[in-house]
């Protein structure tokens, strides 16, 4: 249940279209409770559930969750195995809800390097939710923004070489089409939990004008009301996209 007082403070006409979250602090949450790290990740799945519910309820159109960075795959084997298992369980459990609530699942990152079972589960959920349109849930898995940019450059050069793209047509918009996020709007709001104030190789190109929100709350403690607080702060900010106040005001009208 969301806090009605917080809900009332939200301007439904000015919701962020795309919210991206760096879910951090699972390990510290577990350590504080003398639990193995994987229990922090397991508790974090409940926060994932809560974010999807809240974002969908509000009418946010896209929610991207940084579930696994490329670097995370180099963590101790037990932890990586545990994360893969949680992901697999989550996908199996979530399919019905995504279908019921008209949510499409997409991924960004090198999913080909995940375990065959997780790849299979992802393929099934993506296929079965492909026609859903109320919201898109994007899981960033084995994702790294620099690698994504290098891959996009490589693909673009190849297209120029084979005549599919003219050099004079290279610009920001044509480049964006080679990124994993080609069919998504850029994030309006980035949230990072656990007190760290970094973007850690997440959506570097796409975040040029994203509003950043940092909170000390650890990810497993971050719930729907915390998302409302982040959106309230976002709505209080003056987004100018590098323009003067007057220009930005006329853009909004
Ligand atoms: C960062 O916390 C979190 C991760 C590396 C994984 C996030 C995964 C989940 C929330 C669960 C699985 C996801 C889905 C979508 C089912 P950390 O371990 O770096 O925390 P620490 O900085 O406190 O050590």
mmCIF file with all atom_site columns, N, CA and C and ligand atoms in Angstrom, residues 23-29 37 41-42 44-45 48 65-68 72 75 79 83 86-87 90 139 194 196 218-219, ligand 1:
data_model
loop_
_atom_site.group_PDB
_atom_site.id
_atom_site.type_symbol
_atom_site.label_atom_id
_atom_site.label_alt_id
_atom_site.label_comp_id
_atom_site.label_asym_id
_atom_site.label_entity_id
_atom_site.label_seq_id
_atom_site.pdbx_PDB_ins_code
_atom_site.Cartn_x
_atom_site.Cartn_y
_atom_site.Cartn_z
_atom_site.occupancy
_atom_site.B_iso_or_equiv
_atom_site.pdbx_formal_charge
_atom_site.auth_seq_id
_atom_site.auth_comp_id
_atom_site.auth_asym_id
_atom_site.auth_atom_id
_atom_site.pdbx_PDB_model_num
ATOM   1   N N   . UNK A 1 23  ? 20.413 -0.619  -8.487  1.00 0.00 ? 23  UNK A N   1
ATOM   2   C CA  . UNK A 1 23  ? 19.951 -1.254  -7.243  1.00 0.00 ? 23  UNK A CA  1
ATOM   3   C C   . UNK A 1 23  ? 21.190 -1.652  -6.444  1.00 0.00 ? 23  UNK A C   1
ATOM   4   N N   . UNK A 1 24  ? 21.567 -0.836  -5.458  1.00 0.00 ? 24  UNK A N   1
ATOM   5   C CA  . UNK A 1 24  ? 22.834 -1.087  -4.763  1.00 0.00 ? 24  UNK A CA  1
ATOM   6   C C   . UNK A 1 24  ? 22.597 -1.233  -3.268  1.00 0.00 ? 24  UNK A C   1
ATOM   7   N N   . UNK A 1 25  ? 23.446 -2.045  -2.638  1.00 0.00 ? 25  UNK A N   1
ATOM   8   C CA  . UNK A 1 25  ? 23.410 -2.158  -1.175  1.00 0.00 ? 25  UNK A CA  1
ATOM   9   C C   . UNK A 1 25  ? 22.897 -3.490  -0.662  1.00 0.00 ? 25  UNK A C   1
ATOM   10  N N   . UNK A 1 26  ? 22.714 -4.450  -1.545  1.00 0.00 ? 26  UNK A N   1
ATOM   11  C CA  . UNK A 1 26  ? 22.213 -5.762  -1.098  1.00 0.00 ? 26  UNK A CA  1
ATOM   12  C C   . UNK A 1 26  ? 23.202 -6.444  -0.157  1.00 0.00 ? 26  UNK A C   1
ATOM   13  N N   . UNK A 1 27  ? 24.494 -6.350  -0.518  1.00 0.00 ? 27  UNK A N   1
ATOM   14  C CA  . UNK A 1 27  ? 25.529 -7.002  0.292   1.00 0.00 ? 27  UNK A CA  1
ATOM   15  C C   . UNK A 1 27  ? 25.578 -6.386  1.690   1.00 0.00 ? 27  UNK A C   1
ATOM   16  N N   . UNK A 1 28  ? 25.544 -5.049  1.767   1.00 0.00 ? 28  UNK A N   1
ATOM   17  C CA  . UNK A 1 28  ? 25.598 -4.378  3.073   1.00 0.00 ? 28  UNK A CA  1
ATOM   18  C C   . UNK A 1 28  ? 24.351 -4.674  3.908   1.00 0.00 ? 28  UNK A C   1
ATOM   19  N N   . UNK A 1 29  ? 23.213 -4.773  3.242   1.00 0.00 ? 29  UNK A N   1
ATOM   20  C CA  . UNK A 1 29  ? 21.959 -5.109  3.944   1.00 0.00 ? 29  UNK A CA  1
ATOM   21  C C   . UNK A 1 29  ? 22.102 -6.478  4.609   1.00 0.00 ? 29  UNK A C   1
ATOM   22  N N   . UNK A 1 37  ? 25.564 -12.939 1.549   1.00 0.00 ? 37  UNK A N   1
ATOM   23  C CA  . UNK A 1 37  ? 25.239 -11.882 0.589   1.00 0.00 ? 37  UNK A CA  1
ATOM   24  C C   . UNK A 1 37  ? 24.007 -12.216 -0.250  1.00 0.00 ? 37  UNK A C   1
ATOM   25  N N   . UNK A 1 41  ? 20.459 -10.191 -1.880  1.00 0.00 ? 41  UNK A N   1
ATOM   26  C CA  . UNK A 1 41  ? 19.923 -10.170 -3.239  1.00 0.00 ? 41  UNK A CA  1
ATOM   27  C C   . UNK A 1 41  ? 18.476 -10.694 -3.241  1.00 0.00 ? 41  UNK A C   1
ATOM   28  N N   . UNK A 1 42  ? 18.253 -11.750 -2.423  1.00 0.00 ? 42  UNK A N   1
ATOM   29  C CA  . UNK A 1 42  ? 16.889 -12.314 -2.369  1.00 0.00 ? 42  UNK A CA  1
ATOM   30  C C   . UNK A 1 42  ? 15.905 -11.261 -1.844  1.00 0.00 ? 42  UNK A C   1
ATOM   31  N N   . UNK A 1 44  ? 16.313 -8.194  -2.133  1.00 0.00 ? 44  UNK A N   1
ATOM   32  C CA  . UNK A 1 44  ? 16.254 -7.180  -3.193  1.00 0.00 ? 44  UNK A CA  1
ATOM   33  C C   . UNK A 1 44  ? 15.212 -7.493  -4.246  1.00 0.00 ? 44  UNK A C   1
ATOM   34  N N   . UNK A 1 45  ? 14.914 -8.761  -4.437  1.00 0.00 ? 45  UNK A N   1
ATOM   35  C CA  . UNK A 1 45  ? 13.894 -9.133  -5.430  1.00 0.00 ? 45  UNK A CA  1
ATOM   36  C C   . UNK A 1 45  ? 12.519 -8.592  -5.002  1.00 0.00 ? 45  UNK A C   1
ATOM   37  N N   . UNK A 1 48  ? 12.326 -5.198  -6.168  1.00 0.00 ? 48  UNK A N   1
ATOM   38  C CA  . UNK A 1 48  ? 12.085 -5.207  -7.621  1.00 0.00 ? 48  UNK A CA  1
ATOM   39  C C   . UNK A 1 48  ? 10.577 -5.327  -7.863  1.00 0.00 ? 48  UNK A C   1
ATOM   40  N N   . UNK A 1 65  ? 16.123 -1.614  -14.775 1.00 0.00 ? 65  UNK A N   1
ATOM   41  C CA  . UNK A 1 65  ? 16.781 -2.022  -13.538 1.00 0.00 ? 65  UNK A CA  1
ATOM   42  C C   . UNK A 1 65  ? 18.152 -2.612  -13.855 1.00 0.00 ? 65  UNK A C   1
ATOM   43  N N   . UNK A 1 66  ? 19.190 -2.066  -13.188 1.00 0.00 ? 66  UNK A N   1
ATOM   44  C CA  . UNK A 1 66  ? 20.552 -2.575  -13.408 1.00 0.00 ? 66  UNK A CA  1
ATOM   45  C C   . UNK A 1 66  ? 20.705 -3.803  -12.511 1.00 0.00 ? 66  UNK A C   1
ATOM   46  N N   . UNK A 1 67  ? 20.405 -4.961  -13.065 1.00 0.00 ? 67  UNK A N   1
ATOM   47  C CA  . UNK A 1 67  ? 20.376 -6.189  -12.262 1.00 0.00 ? 67  UNK A CA  1
ATOM   48  C C   . UNK A 1 67  ? 21.736 -6.871  -12.220 1.00 0.00 ? 67  UNK A C   1
ATOM   49  N N   . UNK A 1 68  ? 22.559 -6.649  -13.259 1.00 0.00 ? 68  UNK A N   1
ATOM   50  C CA  . UNK A 1 68  ? 23.847 -7.331  -13.309 1.00 0.00 ? 68  UNK A CA  1
ATOM   51  C C   . UNK A 1 68  ? 24.782 -6.572  -14.245 1.00 0.00 ? 68  UNK A C   1
ATOM   52  N N   . UNK A 1 72  ? 29.954 -7.500  -12.363 1.00 0.00 ? 72  UNK A N   1
ATOM   53  C CA  . UNK A 1 72  ? 29.340 -8.378  -11.352 1.00 0.00 ? 72  UNK A CA  1
ATOM   54  C C   . UNK A 1 72  ? 29.578 -9.851  -11.659 1.00 0.00 ? 72  UNK A C   1
ATOM   55  N N   . UNK A 1 75  ? 32.285 -11.738 -9.771  1.00 0.00 ? 75  UNK A N   1
ATOM   56  C CA  . UNK A 1 75  ? 32.195 -11.961 -8.323  1.00 0.00 ? 75  UNK A CA  1
ATOM   57  C C   . UNK A 1 75  ? 32.400 -13.451 -8.021  1.00 0.00 ? 75  UNK A C   1
ATOM   58  N N   . UNK A 1 79  ? 28.252 -16.589 -5.536  1.00 0.00 ? 79  UNK A N   1
ATOM   59  C CA  . UNK A 1 79  ? 27.341 -15.442 -5.602  1.00 0.00 ? 79  UNK A CA  1
ATOM   60  C C   . UNK A 1 79  ? 26.734 -15.327 -7.006  1.00 0.00 ? 79  UNK A C   1
ATOM   61  N N   . UNK A 1 83  ? 22.842 -15.534 -7.956  1.00 0.00 ? 83  UNK A N   1
ATOM   62  C CA  . UNK A 1 83  ? 22.140 -14.461 -8.685  1.00 0.00 ? 83  UNK A CA  1
ATOM   63  C C   . UNK A 1 83  ? 21.412 -15.028 -9.912  1.00 0.00 ? 83  UNK A C   1
ATOM   64  N N   . UNK A 1 86  ? 18.298 -16.755 -8.710  1.00 0.00 ? 86  UNK A N   1
ATOM   65  C CA  . UNK A 1 86  ? 17.251 -15.791 -8.332  1.00 0.00 ? 86  UNK A CA  1
ATOM   66  C C   . UNK A 1 86  ? 16.568 -15.224 -9.579  1.00 0.00 ? 86  UNK A C   1
ATOM   67  N N   . UNK A 1 87  ? 17.397 -14.938 -10.577 1.00 0.00 ? 87  UNK A N   1
ATOM   68  C CA  . UNK A 1 87  ? 16.886 -14.362 -11.814 1.00 0.00 ? 87  UNK A CA  1
ATOM   69  C C   . UNK A 1 87  ? 15.941 -15.348 -12.507 1.00 0.00 ? 87  UNK A C   1
ATOM   70  N N   . UNK A 1 90  ? 12.769 -15.606 -10.566 1.00 0.00 ? 90  UNK A N   1
ATOM   71  C CA  . UNK A 1 90  ? 12.003 -14.373 -10.752 1.00 0.00 ? 90  UNK A CA  1
ATOM   72  C C   . UNK A 1 90  ? 11.255 -14.400 -12.087 1.00 0.00 ? 90  UNK A C   1
ATOM   73  N N   . UNK A 1 139 ? 15.497 -5.165  -18.108 1.00 0.00 ? 139 UNK A N   1
ATOM   74  C CA  . UNK A 1 139 ? 16.519 -5.654  -17.181 1.00 0.00 ? 139 UNK A CA  1
ATOM   75  C C   . UNK A 1 139 ? 17.879 -5.489  -17.853 1.00 0.00 ? 139 UNK A C   1
ATOM   76  N N   . UNK A 1 194 ? 21.744 3.220   -1.661  1.00 0.00 ? 194 UNK A N   1
ATOM   77  C CA  . UNK A 1 194 ? 22.858 2.810   -0.772  1.00 0.00 ? 194 UNK A CA  1
ATOM   78  C C   . UNK A 1 194 ? 23.937 3.858   -0.527  1.00 0.00 ? 194 UNK A C   1
ATOM   79  N N   . UNK A 1 196 ? 25.933 5.467   -2.521  1.00 0.00 ? 196 UNK A N   1
ATOM   80  C CA  . UNK A 1 196 ? 27.011 5.665   -3.504  1.00 0.00 ? 196 UNK A CA  1
ATOM   81  C C   . UNK A 1 196 ? 26.547 6.707   -4.523  1.00 0.00 ? 196 UNK A C   1
ATOM   82  N N   . UNK A 1 218 ? 19.281 1.332   1.545   1.00 0.00 ? 218 UNK A N   1
ATOM   83  C CA  . UNK A 1 218 ? 19.831 0.157   0.860   1.00 0.00 ? 218 UNK A CA  1
ATOM   84  C C   . UNK A 1 218 ? 18.730 -0.458  -0.012  1.00 0.00 ? 218 UNK A C   1
ATOM   85  N N   . UNK A 1 219 ? 19.134 -1.070  -1.127  1.00 0.00 ? 219 UNK A N   1
ATOM   86  C CA  . UNK A 1 219 ? 18.122 -1.537  -2.083  1.00 0.00 ? 219 UNK A CA  1
ATOM   87  C C   . UNK A 1 219 ? 17.017 -2.421  -1.452  1.00 0.00 ? 219 UNK A C   1
HETATM 88  C C1  . LIG B 2 .   ? 24.195 -4.565  -5.890  1.00 0.00 ? 1   LIG B C1  1
HETATM 89  O O1  . LIG B 2 .   ? 24.350 -4.824  -4.511  1.00 0.00 ? 1   LIG B O1  1
HETATM 90  C C2  . LIG B 2 .   ? 23.223 -5.461  -6.485  1.00 0.00 ? 1   LIG B C2  1
HETATM 91  C C3  . LIG B 2 .   ? 23.513 -6.436  -7.396  1.00 0.00 ? 1   LIG B C3  1
HETATM 92  C C4  . LIG B 2 .   ? 24.892 -6.690  -7.847  1.00 0.00 ? 1   LIG B C4  1
HETATM 93  C C5  . LIG B 2 .   ? 22.492 -7.331  -7.948  1.00 0.00 ? 1   LIG B C5  1
HETATM 94  C C6  . LIG B 2 .   ? 21.090 -6.837  -7.984  1.00 0.00 ? 1   LIG B C6  1
HETATM 95  C C7  . LIG B 2 .   ? 20.195 -7.996  -8.032  1.00 0.00 ? 1   LIG B C7  1
HETATM 96  C C8  . LIG B 2 .   ? 18.955 -8.103  -7.484  1.00 0.00 ? 1   LIG B C8  1
HETATM 97  C C9  . LIG B 2 .   ? 18.284 -6.996  -6.836  1.00 0.00 ? 1   LIG B C9  1
HETATM 98  C C10 . LIG B 2 .   ? 18.223 -9.400  -7.502  1.00 0.00 ? 1   LIG B C10 1
HETATM 99  C C11 . LIG B 2 .   ? 18.041 -10.049 -8.818  1.00 0.00 ? 1   LIG B C11 1
HETATM 100 C C12 . LIG B 2 .   ? 17.395 -9.182  -9.825  1.00 0.00 ? 1   LIG B C12 1
HETATM 101 C C13 . LIG B 2 .   ? 16.212 -9.433  -10.434 1.00 0.00 ? 1   LIG B C13 1
HETATM 102 C C14 . LIG B 2 .   ? 15.725 -8.494  -11.477 1.00 0.00 ? 1   LIG B C14 1
HETATM 103 C C15 . LIG B 2 .   ? 15.380 -10.590 -10.114 1.00 0.00 ? 1   LIG B C15 1
HETATM 104 P P1  . LIG B 2 .   ? 25.800 -5.197  -3.942  1.00 0.00 ? 1   LIG B P1  1
HETATM 105 O O2  . LIG B 2 .   ? 25.889 -6.681  -3.845  1.00 0.00 ? 1   LIG B O2  1
HETATM 106 O O3  . LIG B 2 .   ? 26.866 -4.577  -4.776  1.00 0.00 ? 1   LIG B O3  1
HETATM 107 O O4  . LIG B 2 .   ? 25.718 -4.540  -2.534  1.00 0.00 ? 1   LIG B O4  1
HETATM 108 P P2  . LIG B 2 .   ? 26.934 -3.962  -1.673  1.00 0.00 ? 1   LIG B P2  1
HETATM 109 O O5  . LIG B 2 .   ? 27.479 -2.787  -2.433  1.00 0.00 ? 1   LIG B O5  1
HETATM 110 O O6  . LIG B 2 .   ? 26.268 -3.559  -0.392  1.00 0.00 ? 1   LIG B O6  1
HETATM 111 O O7  . LIG B 2 .   ? 27.930 -5.069  -1.497  1.00 0.00 ? 1   LIG B O7  1
#
